[in-house]
Amino acid sequence: MSFNREAEAAYFRPGGAMEQHIKQYRRRDEQVKMAEAVADAFANREFLVAEVGTGVGKSFAYLVPAILWTLESGEKVVVSTRTRALQEQLTEHDIPDLKYILGSGYSVAEAKGRENYLCWNQYMSILAGKQKLDDEQERFITAVLSWAESTESGDRKELGLPGELMRHWGLLAANRRSCARELCPYREKCFRLKMLKRLEKADLLIVNHSLLLSDLLVDNSILPEYHYLIIDEAHTFERESFDKLSAVFSLEECRDILRLLYSKERRHERGYLQYLKGRYPNLMAALNELSTMVYRCGEYLEACFAAIKAVKVRDDHARVLEHQDFQSRWFAELIDNYTGWQHLMNLLIHRLAELKAELNGMEEEVEINAVIQLLREGSENAFMVMEESPDRPDTLCWVEFQDGQPVRLSSSSIRIGELLHQRLFSKLESLVMVSATLTIEDSFSYFIEKNGLNCLDDRDRVQTLLQYSPFEYDKQALLLSLYDMPDPTSAGFPKAVANALKDILTVTQGRTMVLFTSRKELRQASKDLRDWADEQGLCLLVQGEDGEFKRLMELFIEAPNTVLMGLETFWEGVDLKGEVLQTLVMVRLPFRSPADPFCSAGDRYFRLQRRSSFQGFMLPDAAVRFKQGAGRLIRSESDRGLLIVLDARLANRSYGRVFKNSIPIKKVVSLKRAELPAFLAGTGTAYLTPS
Ligand code: SF4
C-alpha cells in the first residue's frame, strides 16, 4: 500500500472502497479535498490548519491519510480529540470500519488520563479491608469484582454500571497522588503502565487534548516520541492549553496532603504518622517531630490563604491580580507565610526521606515514598506561582474563589501560542489542526496567531484549507435577529428575555434550546418561566436545577414538548440530528466575562503589543463561540431550524457583521420585537418541521 494522492483518492472515489465497505458512508468532495491536504501536509512536512463544515466527515478525512502515512513511513501518528466520547467514536467505530479497507497491518492504541484505569494497589487494599466502606460503596465493589479480575484494559468504559454506582469509581481509580510508582508491588499488573507500553508499540495513537498537554507538563514522559500530530476540535486547544499549562497553588490539595500525614482536632490526632507511631514505637521521637512540622506547615498554609482574603471579589469566581496587588500589605503578608511554609515543606520532605531510608524494605517504604512525591509536587507548584515573577507583564496571576473564599492562586504566561510552539509544535515534522469552527469571516489569522503557528521559522510551512458544510443552509435554516431588544447591560433586559421566550415557546411548543452566557441570567429566566411553562404543558429543563448535561440531554430527546436552557457546555457539546432540536435561541452574543483569566490573558496579550484587544481578541473569540453555538442547529441534511438571537447588538453594532459573516446560515431576517409572534406563526413555521 503506497502513500500518494492517487492511491488515497482511490479509496474515496465514487464506488470506491469507502462506499463499498462502510455502511451509511456518504462521499463528499469536501472530504476528499481534506484527505488530500492531510496527505500533502505529512509528505511535505507542513502544518495544515483546516476548517471543514458540519457533515463533511472530517474523521475519515484525516484517519485514512494518517494510517497510510504510518504504513508507508513507519512513523507514529498521534490523533488528539477533545473528549473521551470523541476518542471512543474513533476507536470503536471509525477505525474498526477502516480495517476492512486499509487492512490490519498497523496497530492502534488509545490513551486516556490515569483516572480512567483501575489501580491494583487500591483494589487490593480495599479487598484486604484496609478502607472502611459504606453500604453503597460495598455494592459498587461487589459489582466490579468479576470485571476487575478479568479485564484486559482496566478501562472504566467497559463497566457500563449505572451512574449511582459509578460515583464510587474513585475508590479504585489510579490516582497521581496515591500512586506508589516504582515501589508499587503491582507494577507488573498495572493497567496504566500496560497502556503506556501499548503506546510504545502502536502506530496510531488516539489521545485527548488533556493527556497530550499533561505529557508536555512532565517532559514528554507519558507519550512515546512522535513527530506527526493531528489535533481534532482544534478550536478549543488554546483555551485548554491555558488551563492545563497554568501553575496552581491549591489550598485544598496542599491541605489534603498534610492531613493525610497528620491532623489534630482538639485532642484528637489522626493520620498516617499516628499509624506509624503505633507500629514503630522505637521511632516515636522522630515521628513526633514530624507531626509538629506537619501541623506548623498547615498553619502557614492557612495563613497564606487567610492573607488572600483581603482580595475583593464580586459574584465572579476569579480575580486577576494587578501590579498594585503585588505592592499591597496583604501580598507582603502572603509572601511571609509562604516563605515559612516552603521552608518547612522542604524540611519535611528531607525528614521523610530519612524515615523512608530507616524503613527500607518494610511495606511502609512505598507509602512514604508516595507522600514525598505529593509533597514535592505541592511545593514545586507553589514555587512556580509565587517565585517565578508573578508580577511580570507577560504573566497573569489570579485568585480563584469558592463560596466567597480564596482556594487557588494560579499563574500562566499570556503567550500561550509561544509556549505551544516551544514545547510542542517546534518538535513536529507535521501538524494538522482541524475543526468546524476556526475562521472568522473566512480568515484563519486569529487562530494561527493565538495558537503560535506564526512562530515557525519557515512560515510557508503553514497551509490552510477551508471547506464549507455540504448542507443547504439557505433552505434549511434562518437567523432571526431582534433589533429593538433592550441593551443586554440594561436593567430591563432579563424581563424582555423572559417575554420573548414566552412568545417563542408559544409557537414552537418545545424542541427548543436556549443558550445563556451568564449563570445569573439563566437562574432569572428559570424563575420567570417555570410556572408559566407548567401552565402551558411545557417541560422546562434548566442546567444545574434539573440535572447535568447527560441527564438533561436524555430528557430533551425523550419528550417533544421540552425546552432546555443551559450554559457553556451546551454551546458545544450538543449533536442532535432530526427534529429533536428545531429552535435555538441565543440570549446574548457570547463575549467572555472580563473576570475570566483566559479573557484577561487575551486582553493583555494584545494591549502589550499596542493593538486593540477588542478587535484582536474579544470579538474573534466571541465570533468563534457564536459559530460553535449556531452549529448545534443543523446536524444533517434533513434538519431544519430557526436561530433566534435576542441580543440587539447583532443587528445594531457594526461588529454584528463579523458574527453574521462567520456562520453558514446566510438567510437573515431582522425584526422588531413586536413582530416576532406573527413572524414565527407565519414564515417561521416553515423551519420548524423536518423536510
Ligand atoms: S503503579 Fe500506581 S497506578 Fe499502577 S497499580 Fe501501582 S499504585 Fe496503582
XYZ file of C-alpha atoms and ligand atoms in Angstrom:
699
model
C 0.000 0.000 0.000
C 1.696 3.213 -1.004
C 1.239 6.732 0.246
C 0.362 9.050 -2.563
C -2.581 11.170 -3.570
C -3.748 8.788 -6.305
C -3.724 5.745 -4.043
C -5.568 7.662 -1.388
C -8.099 9.118 -3.824
C -8.964 5.584 -4.963
C -10.429 4.803 -1.545
C -12.714 7.824 -1.683
C -13.748 7.720 -5.354
C -17.409 7.012 -6.234
C -17.932 3.275 -5.881
C -14.518 3.009 -4.150
C -13.622 1.049 -1.037
C -15.153 3.554 1.392
C -18.548 3.406 -0.293
C -18.391 -0.350 -0.666
C -17.453 -1.239 2.879
C -18.751 1.438 5.230
C -22.452 1.453 5.976
C -24.074 4.868 5.707
C -20.883 6.304 4.216
C -21.641 9.378 2.153
C -18.945 10.507 -0.247
C -18.263 14.255 -0.193
C -15.900 16.235 -2.401
C -15.012 18.348 0.632
C -13.873 15.229 2.465
C -11.660 14.132 -0.423
C -10.055 17.586 -0.559
C -9.282 17.468 3.114
C -7.833 13.944 2.888
C -5.561 15.147 0.065
C -4.476 18.175 2.079
C -3.596 15.993 5.089
C -1.623 13.628 2.855
C 0.269 16.594 1.377
C 0.978 18.032 4.824
C 2.552 14.764 6.009
C 4.537 14.247 2.836
C 5.809 17.854 2.679
C 6.443 18.481 6.422
C 3.703 21.107 6.537
C 1.418 22.432 9.235
C -2.155 22.274 7.991
C -4.932 24.322 9.568
C -8.258 23.087 8.221
C -11.805 24.221 8.780
C -14.351 21.787 7.424
C -18.037 22.415 7.963
C -20.512 20.103 9.673
C -21.340 16.976 7.675
C -18.070 16.723 5.717
C -16.875 13.661 7.652
C -13.562 15.019 8.887
C -12.513 11.982 10.918
C -12.246 9.728 7.860
C -10.579 12.608 6.030
C -7.662 12.573 8.473
C -7.681 8.908 9.550
C -7.182 7.472 6.055
C -4.060 9.561 5.234
C -2.766 9.109 8.801
C -2.953 5.317 8.534
C -1.473 5.290 5.038
C 1.359 7.503 6.245
C 2.216 5.315 9.229
C 2.158 2.226 6.991
C 4.436 3.867 4.459
C 6.869 5.701 6.716
C 6.802 3.646 9.915
C 6.302 6.916 11.832
C 3.851 7.144 14.712
C 0.866 9.415 14.194
C -0.898 10.865 17.239
C -4.547 11.899 16.936
C -5.841 14.082 19.747
C -9.549 14.772 20.287
C -11.249 16.973 22.824
C -13.292 14.468 24.831
C -13.286 10.808 25.793
C -16.570 10.377 23.884
C -14.918 11.563 20.656
C -11.935 9.309 21.346
C -14.287 6.363 21.678
C -16.083 7.312 18.456
C -12.724 6.937 16.684
C -11.551 3.751 18.384
C -14.879 1.925 18.496
C -16.462 2.974 15.203
C -14.351 4.834 12.647
C -11.074 2.908 12.983
C -12.723 -0.557 13.061
C -14.655 0.465 9.904
C -11.374 1.298 8.182
C -9.855 -2.106 8.976
C -11.947 -3.579 6.140
C -10.413 -1.112 3.743
C -6.877 -0.488 4.907
C -6.170 -3.932 6.346
C -4.720 -4.556 9.769
C -1.027 -4.018 9.178
C -0.920 -1.223 11.725
C -1.642 -1.116 15.432
C -3.811 1.362 17.269
C -3.666 2.291 20.952
C -5.955 4.528 22.918
C -4.618 6.530 25.842
C -6.582 8.344 28.493
C -5.821 10.014 31.778
C -4.821 7.671 34.600
C -8.104 8.194 36.461
C -9.796 6.036 33.817
C -7.853 2.922 34.808
C -8.248 0.539 37.698
C -5.374 0.716 40.195
C -4.363 -2.706 41.516
C -2.815 -1.222 44.619
C -6.076 0.499 45.570
C -8.118 -2.538 44.638
C -6.012 -4.912 46.733
C -6.014 -2.570 49.696
C -9.835 -2.474 49.573
C -10.064 -6.258 49.277
C -7.719 -6.530 52.271
C -10.221 -4.426 54.245
C -7.819 -1.501 54.749
C -10.564 1.015 53.922
C -13.900 1.329 55.668
C -16.723 1.324 53.095
C -20.370 2.297 53.403
C -23.162 0.082 52.009
C -23.272 1.711 48.606
C -19.507 1.540 48.219
C -19.679 -2.159 49.160
C -22.300 -2.641 46.433
C -20.028 -0.922 43.924
C -17.061 -3.135 44.823
C -19.228 -6.273 44.572
C -20.439 -5.129 41.147
C -16.914 -4.682 39.767
C -15.288 -7.807 41.258
C -15.611 -10.160 38.306
C -14.764 -7.386 35.819
C -11.659 -6.411 37.792
C -10.387 -9.989 37.753
C -10.952 -10.480 34.024
C -10.476 -7.105 32.305
C -7.527 -6.721 29.985
C -7.583 -2.955 29.709
C -8.771 -1.933 33.196
C -10.584 0.946 31.443
C -13.710 2.101 33.272
C -15.591 2.439 29.986
C -16.041 -1.359 29.907
C -18.018 -1.360 33.138
C -21.362 0.011 31.964
C -22.653 0.400 35.530
C -25.378 2.924 36.382
C -24.295 6.420 37.364
C -25.167 5.985 41.047
C -22.670 3.112 41.359
C -20.030 4.710 39.124
C -19.961 7.617 41.569
C -17.653 5.415 43.609
C -15.182 4.731 40.799
C -12.678 6.991 42.565
C -12.175 4.230 45.168
C -10.438 2.091 42.558
C -9.137 4.619 40.057
C -5.434 5.130 39.513
C -4.535 8.410 41.098
C -1.485 10.610 40.694
C -1.497 11.425 44.371
C -1.649 7.885 45.703
C 0.348 6.059 43.020
C 3.319 4.244 44.596
C 5.206 4.461 41.306
C 8.412 2.411 41.138
C 7.811 0.980 44.605
C 4.349 -0.357 43.725
C 4.145 -4.123 44.306
C 1.673 -4.474 41.411
C 3.661 -2.714 38.720
C 3.682 -5.839 36.564
C -0.119 -5.876 36.503
C -0.676 -2.099 36.437
C -3.221 -1.239 33.721
C -1.907 2.270 33.257
C 1.640 1.063 32.753
C 0.382 -1.564 30.309
C -1.420 1.188 28.411
C 1.828 3.184 28.242
C 3.632 0.109 26.892
C 0.955 -0.348 24.217
C 1.564 3.239 23.156
C 5.254 2.459 22.628
C 4.376 -0.250 20.128
C 1.410 1.408 18.401
C 1.477 3.150 15.025
C -1.646 5.230 15.543
C -2.202 6.748 18.988
C -5.625 8.090 19.932
C -5.371 10.514 22.845
C -7.275 13.516 24.167
C -6.126 17.125 24.489
C -5.867 16.892 28.242
C -3.470 13.933 28.083
C -1.493 15.485 25.236
C -0.969 18.613 27.346
C -0.216 16.627 30.513
C 2.577 14.971 28.558
C 4.103 18.410 27.947
C 3.978 19.172 31.661
C 6.002 16.081 32.560
C 8.696 16.478 29.887
C 7.078 14.060 27.437
C 7.267 11.133 29.838
C 3.757 9.821 29.092
C 3.636 9.527 25.308
C 6.383 7.949 23.211
C 8.312 10.170 20.821
C 6.172 11.323 17.891
C 6.564 13.805 15.047
C 3.172 13.694 13.327
C 0.197 15.090 15.181
C -3.470 15.658 14.316
C -5.476 17.870 16.665
C -9.217 17.499 16.116
C -11.671 20.009 17.634
C -8.719 22.382 17.490
C -10.840 25.448 18.261
C -10.608 24.643 21.997
C -6.914 23.780 22.063
C -5.573 27.182 23.067
C -8.103 27.541 25.904
C -7.353 24.023 27.146
C -3.634 24.745 26.940
C -4.098 27.893 29.009
C -5.950 25.943 31.716
C -3.634 22.958 31.688
C -0.285 24.731 31.478
C -1.087 27.139 34.329
C 0.734 26.679 37.626
C -1.596 26.266 40.616
C -1.002 26.740 44.341
C -4.088 24.987 45.710
C -5.233 25.269 49.318
C -7.302 22.117 49.113
C -4.631 19.939 47.519
C -1.902 21.060 49.915
C -4.262 20.759 52.880
C -5.250 17.205 51.855
C -1.644 16.056 51.616
C -0.790 17.449 55.040
C -3.939 15.983 56.611
C -3.132 12.632 55.109
C 0.021 12.730 57.214
C -1.225 14.302 60.394
C -4.079 16.375 61.792
C -5.132 17.367 65.258
C -8.611 18.482 66.289
C -8.951 19.345 69.950
C -7.056 16.424 71.444
C -7.787 14.032 68.657
C -4.785 13.166 66.489
C -5.173 11.352 63.149
C -3.244 10.499 60.019
C -0.536 8.269 58.687
C 2.076 9.396 61.205
C -0.220 8.246 64.038
C -0.422 4.833 62.407
C 3.383 4.697 62.209
C 3.682 5.637 65.887
C 1.593 2.575 66.779
C 3.620 0.312 64.549
C 7.116 1.631 65.274
C 7.236 2.878 68.882
C 11.043 2.924 68.602
C 10.716 5.831 66.126
C 8.393 7.842 68.386
C 10.713 10.848 68.821
C 11.259 11.294 65.069
C 7.558 10.794 64.339
C 6.544 13.336 66.980
C 8.907 15.847 65.456
C 7.395 15.184 62.020
C 3.863 15.636 63.414
C 4.789 19.041 64.819
C 6.324 20.011 61.491
C 3.190 18.989 59.558
C 0.988 20.887 61.993
C 3.031 24.071 61.609
C 3.104 23.649 57.846
C -0.703 23.537 57.928
C -0.796 26.737 59.986
C 1.411 28.554 57.472
C -0.730 27.276 54.615
C -3.968 28.524 56.193
C -2.259 31.852 56.933
C -1.288 32.191 53.241
C -4.896 31.895 52.124
C -6.164 33.986 55.042
C -3.942 36.805 53.730
C -5.517 36.425 50.266
C -8.966 37.041 51.776
C -8.149 40.749 51.535
C -8.701 40.412 47.760
C -12.168 41.649 46.928
C -14.319 39.695 44.504
C -17.917 40.230 43.410
C -20.053 37.338 42.135
C -17.294 36.170 39.834
C -15.268 33.186 40.834
C -11.865 34.592 39.873
C -9.963 37.849 40.207
C -6.849 38.709 38.235
C -4.108 40.395 40.287
C -2.801 43.752 39.105
C 0.533 45.465 39.726
C -0.796 47.285 42.822
C -1.837 43.949 44.385
C 1.794 42.830 44.389
C 2.743 46.017 46.283
C -0.033 45.634 48.857
C 0.118 44.682 52.533
C -1.824 41.508 52.014
C 0.660 40.312 49.401
C 3.597 41.033 51.734
C 1.795 39.002 54.406
C 1.237 36.199 51.896
C 4.934 36.177 50.972
C 5.948 35.966 54.657
C 3.701 32.999 55.303
C 4.559 31.344 52.016
C 8.294 31.599 52.796
C 7.733 29.932 56.173
C 5.570 27.239 54.567
C 8.019 26.496 51.763
C 10.933 26.276 54.211
C 9.046 23.792 56.392
C 7.861 21.784 53.381
C 11.457 21.274 52.273
C 12.474 20.246 55.766
C 9.530 17.868 55.969
C 10.434 16.233 52.660
C 14.010 15.838 53.843
C 12.976 14.238 57.157
C 10.506 11.916 55.467
C 13.261 10.774 53.116
C 15.335 9.897 56.210
C 12.389 7.989 57.653
C 11.947 6.144 54.372
C 15.605 5.091 54.486
C 15.075 3.903 58.055
C 12.141 1.730 56.924
C 13.963 0.321 53.932
C 12.370 -2.967 52.834
C 9.255 -2.525 55.010
C 5.844 -2.141 53.325
C 5.595 1.458 54.608
C 8.557 2.462 52.460
C 6.208 2.518 49.434
C 3.646 4.674 51.173
C 6.172 7.176 52.496
C 7.653 7.456 49.040
C 4.210 8.307 47.608
C 3.726 11.002 50.267
C 7.136 12.504 49.486
C 6.197 12.734 45.798
C 2.976 14.519 46.677
C 4.698 16.996 48.962
C 7.291 17.708 46.267
C 4.599 18.377 43.682
C 2.713 20.698 46.040
C 5.884 22.575 46.890
C 7.030 22.874 43.253
C 3.632 24.074 42.031
C 3.503 26.765 44.705
C 7.079 27.752 43.836
C 6.104 28.280 40.190
C 3.244 30.578 41.150
C 4.974 32.533 43.911
C 8.577 32.746 42.801
C 8.592 32.758 39.011
C 7.931 36.506 38.807
C 4.128 36.682 39.012
C 4.287 40.467 38.544
C 5.761 40.358 35.034
C 3.730 41.985 32.249
C 3.580 38.739 30.268
C 2.493 36.639 33.249
C -1.056 36.560 34.530
C -1.679 35.733 38.173
C -5.163 35.214 39.595
C -7.069 34.047 42.645
C -9.971 31.611 42.376
C -12.766 31.583 44.917
C -15.283 29.031 46.088
C -18.244 30.162 48.175
C -16.509 33.517 48.501
C -13.294 32.014 49.946
C -9.925 32.018 48.122
C -8.967 28.443 47.251
C -6.361 28.659 44.486
C -3.660 31.028 43.372
C -2.649 30.430 39.755
C -0.321 31.886 37.177
C 0.190 31.492 33.456
C 2.079 33.038 30.598
C -0.178 35.185 28.423
C 1.766 33.946 25.394
C 0.179 30.514 25.159
C 0.868 30.307 21.439
C 4.601 30.802 22.010
C 4.526 28.205 24.765
C 2.825 25.714 22.452
C 5.375 26.458 19.778
C 8.334 25.903 22.114
C 7.042 22.845 23.887
C 5.117 21.078 21.157
C 4.948 22.381 17.622
C 8.666 23.060 17.135
C 9.360 19.344 17.719
C 6.974 18.167 14.998
C 7.571 17.309 11.384
C 3.933 17.848 10.539
C 0.782 19.025 12.286
C -2.889 19.037 11.285
C -5.293 21.205 13.294
C -8.903 20.726 12.278
C -12.339 21.845 13.416
C -15.653 23.072 12.040
C -15.045 26.487 13.620
C -11.636 28.093 13.191
C -12.138 31.016 10.826
C -13.568 34.475 11.375
C -15.149 35.754 8.175
C -13.213 33.024 6.338
C -9.852 34.184 7.739
C -7.517 31.907 9.726
C -5.223 34.676 11.003
C -6.703 34.880 14.513
C -6.385 31.126 15.032
C -2.870 30.969 13.582
C -1.578 33.766 15.798
C -3.260 32.645 19.032
C -2.001 29.092 18.597
C 1.572 30.191 17.927
C 1.750 28.877 14.369
C 3.190 32.234 13.297
C 6.271 31.434 15.426
C 7.535 28.891 12.887
C 10.824 29.955 11.272
C 9.501 28.968 7.890
C 6.019 30.486 7.706
C 5.442 28.833 4.326
C 5.063 25.547 6.152
C 1.635 26.694 7.370
C -1.103 25.738 4.901
C -4.807 26.401 5.263
C -7.885 24.667 3.924
C -11.465 25.882 4.164
C -14.276 23.557 3.115
C -17.850 24.608 3.755
C -20.548 22.306 5.005
C -22.345 20.417 2.222
C -25.722 21.215 3.823
C -28.094 23.606 2.061
C -28.307 26.209 4.787
C -30.372 28.600 2.671
C -33.175 26.075 2.604
C -32.571 24.554 5.996
C -32.083 27.447 8.399
C -32.950 31.042 9.141
C -31.349 33.552 11.505
C -33.769 35.900 13.264
C -32.342 38.985 14.856
C -34.408 41.335 17.058
C -33.083 44.851 16.656
C -35.100 46.678 19.309
C -34.468 44.469 22.334
C -33.127 46.432 25.348
C -29.353 46.619 25.666
C -28.084 43.420 27.368
C -26.453 45.514 30.112
C -29.701 47.348 30.932
C -31.970 46.522 33.872
C -34.878 45.719 31.560
C -33.054 43.017 29.597
C -33.904 39.932 31.752
C -37.629 40.758 31.695
C -37.529 41.321 27.929
C -35.747 37.960 27.516
C -38.432 36.149 29.530
C -41.226 37.744 27.479
C -39.537 36.976 24.168
C -39.012 33.364 25.248
C -42.706 33.065 26.125
C -43.657 34.256 22.630
C -41.195 31.866 21.008
C -42.274 28.859 23.067
C -45.957 29.564 22.494
C -45.310 28.863 18.811
C -42.601 26.199 18.973
C -44.213 24.225 21.836
C -40.847 22.713 22.740
C -37.887 21.259 20.809
C -36.144 24.490 21.748
C -32.752 25.061 23.295
C -31.843 28.386 24.902
C -28.158 29.224 25.296
C -27.075 31.574 28.086
C -23.678 33.067 28.871
C -24.390 34.019 32.482
C -25.494 31.759 35.327
C -27.318 34.674 36.935
C -29.393 35.324 33.810
C -30.121 31.620 33.439
C -31.457 31.461 37.016
C -33.561 34.571 36.492
C -35.088 33.196 33.274
C -35.837 29.918 35.024
C -37.628 31.819 37.793
C -39.614 33.866 35.277
C -40.625 30.907 33.106
C -41.047 27.896 35.402
C -44.721 28.368 36.410
C -45.728 29.708 33.006
C -44.175 26.678 31.275
C -46.080 24.317 33.614
C -49.346 26.032 32.740
C -48.568 25.683 29.026
C -47.797 21.968 29.379
C -44.145 22.576 28.518
C -41.333 20.775 30.281
C -38.607 23.234 31.308
C -35.143 21.756 31.823
C -32.551 24.046 33.362
C -28.874 23.194 33.732
C -27.912 22.960 37.388
C -31.570 22.785 38.520
C -32.960 19.758 36.702
C -29.777 17.749 36.233
C -26.463 17.968 34.468
C -25.573 17.609 30.803
C -26.105 13.886 30.172
C -29.401 13.596 32.016
C -30.783 16.805 30.500
C -29.929 15.594 27.013
C -31.725 12.290 27.617
C -34.839 14.108 28.820
C -34.694 16.582 25.939
C -34.549 13.782 23.373
C -37.386 11.826 25.036
C -40.117 14.478 25.043
C -41.021 16.880 22.204
C -42.591 19.496 24.493
C -39.268 20.249 26.148
C -37.294 23.460 26.489
C -33.672 23.136 27.502
C -31.816 26.117 28.969
C -28.079 25.819 29.501
C -24.683 27.447 29.713
C -21.282 26.920 28.082
C -21.388 23.080 27.769
C -24.478 23.331 25.585
C -22.830 25.801 23.187
C -20.510 22.999 22.086
C -21.408 19.519 23.239
C -24.775 19.006 21.525
C -25.165 16.893 18.394
C -28.885 16.262 17.811
C -29.938 15.215 14.356
C -33.516 15.256 13.045
C -36.473 17.018 14.574
C -35.291 16.910 18.208
C -33.892 20.438 18.094
C -35.762 22.905 15.887
C -35.270 26.263 17.530
C -32.068 27.567 19.008
C -32.152 30.801 20.977
C -29.044 32.753 21.942
C -29.731 35.208 24.705
C -26.531 37.251 24.287
C -23.588 37.358 21.949
C -21.033 35.156 23.730
C -18.408 37.720 24.761
C -16.340 36.370 27.631
C -16.567 37.890 31.072
C -13.518 40.101 31.785
C -13.236 38.227 35.108
C -12.328 35.048 33.216
C -8.495 34.801 33.471
C -8.310 33.455 29.910
C -10.061 36.622 28.778
C -7.673 38.816 30.790
C -4.722 36.962 29.277
C -6.018 37.559 25.741
C -6.747 41.188 26.541
C -3.273 41.802 27.990
C -1.557 39.968 25.131
C -2.965 42.445 22.605
C -2.632 45.527 24.793
C 1.073 44.795 25.361
C 1.519 44.951 21.607
C -0.449 48.223 21.482
C -3.166 46.532 19.471
C -6.904 46.715 20.127
C -7.788 43.825 22.398
C -11.431 44.090 21.336
C -10.639 43.672 17.645
C -7.744 41.310 18.288
C -9.244 39.037 20.918
C -12.703 39.736 22.385
C -14.505 39.928 19.050
C -12.906 36.976 17.219
C -13.115 34.830 20.345
C -16.838 35.598 20.702
C -17.396 35.049 16.967
C -15.887 31.546 17.167
C -18.100 30.722 20.147
C -21.128 32.130 18.309
C -20.277 29.899 15.386
C -19.976 26.900 17.704
C -23.360 27.663 19.252
C -25.038 28.183 15.869
C -23.528 24.884 14.735
C -25.830 22.999 17.147
C -28.867 23.669 14.950
C -28.273 21.860 11.650
C -26.584 18.489 12.062
C -27.821 16.593 8.992
C -29.080 17.412 5.536
C -32.705 16.831 6.545
C -32.611 19.136 9.595
C -34.405 22.457 9.566
C -34.309 25.119 12.190
C -34.515 28.678 13.439
C -31.708 30.524 15.164
C -33.073 33.453 17.166
C -30.677 35.972 18.721
C -32.120 38.179 21.469
C -29.075 40.456 21.627
C -29.798 43.581 19.558
C -26.071 44.263 19.168
C -26.080 41.650 16.402
C -28.276 43.929 14.299
C -27.214 47.364 15.544
C -23.458 47.308 16.076
C -21.021 47.376 13.209
C -19.248 44.324 14.627
C -22.510 42.326 14.287
C -21.402 41.753 10.696
C -18.427 39.689 11.921
C -20.778 37.301 13.737
C -23.174 37.025 10.811
C -20.414 36.527 8.254
C -18.799 33.791 10.329
C -21.705 31.342 10.358
C -23.037 29.234 7.487
C -26.633 30.465 7.942
C -26.839 33.261 5.400
C -30.580 33.885 5.378
C -31.094 36.619 7.964
C -34.272 38.438 8.959
C -34.154 41.463 11.272
C -37.377 42.090 13.121
C -38.921 44.413 15.636
C -39.583 42.572 18.855
C -43.340 43.160 18.415
C -43.271 41.446 15.008
C -41.829 38.218 16.396
C -45.051 36.283 17.255
C -46.653 36.889 13.856
C -43.437 36.060 12.015
C -42.983 32.817 13.923
C -46.577 31.771 13.343
C -46.229 32.556 9.617
C -42.926 32.283 7.737
C -41.136 30.823 10.758
C -43.175 27.604 10.833
C -41.566 26.507 7.553
C -38.356 25.955 9.537
C -39.947 24.075 12.401
C -40.583 20.701 10.781
C -38.068 18.396 9.123
C -38.338 18.089 5.354
S 1.754 1.731 39.663
Fe 0.386 3.239 40.577
S -1.472 3.130 39.317
Fe -0.297 1.302 38.887
S -1.145 -0.234 40.255
Fe 0.626 0.670 41.275
S -0.201 2.327 42.518
Fe -1.771 1.744 41.033
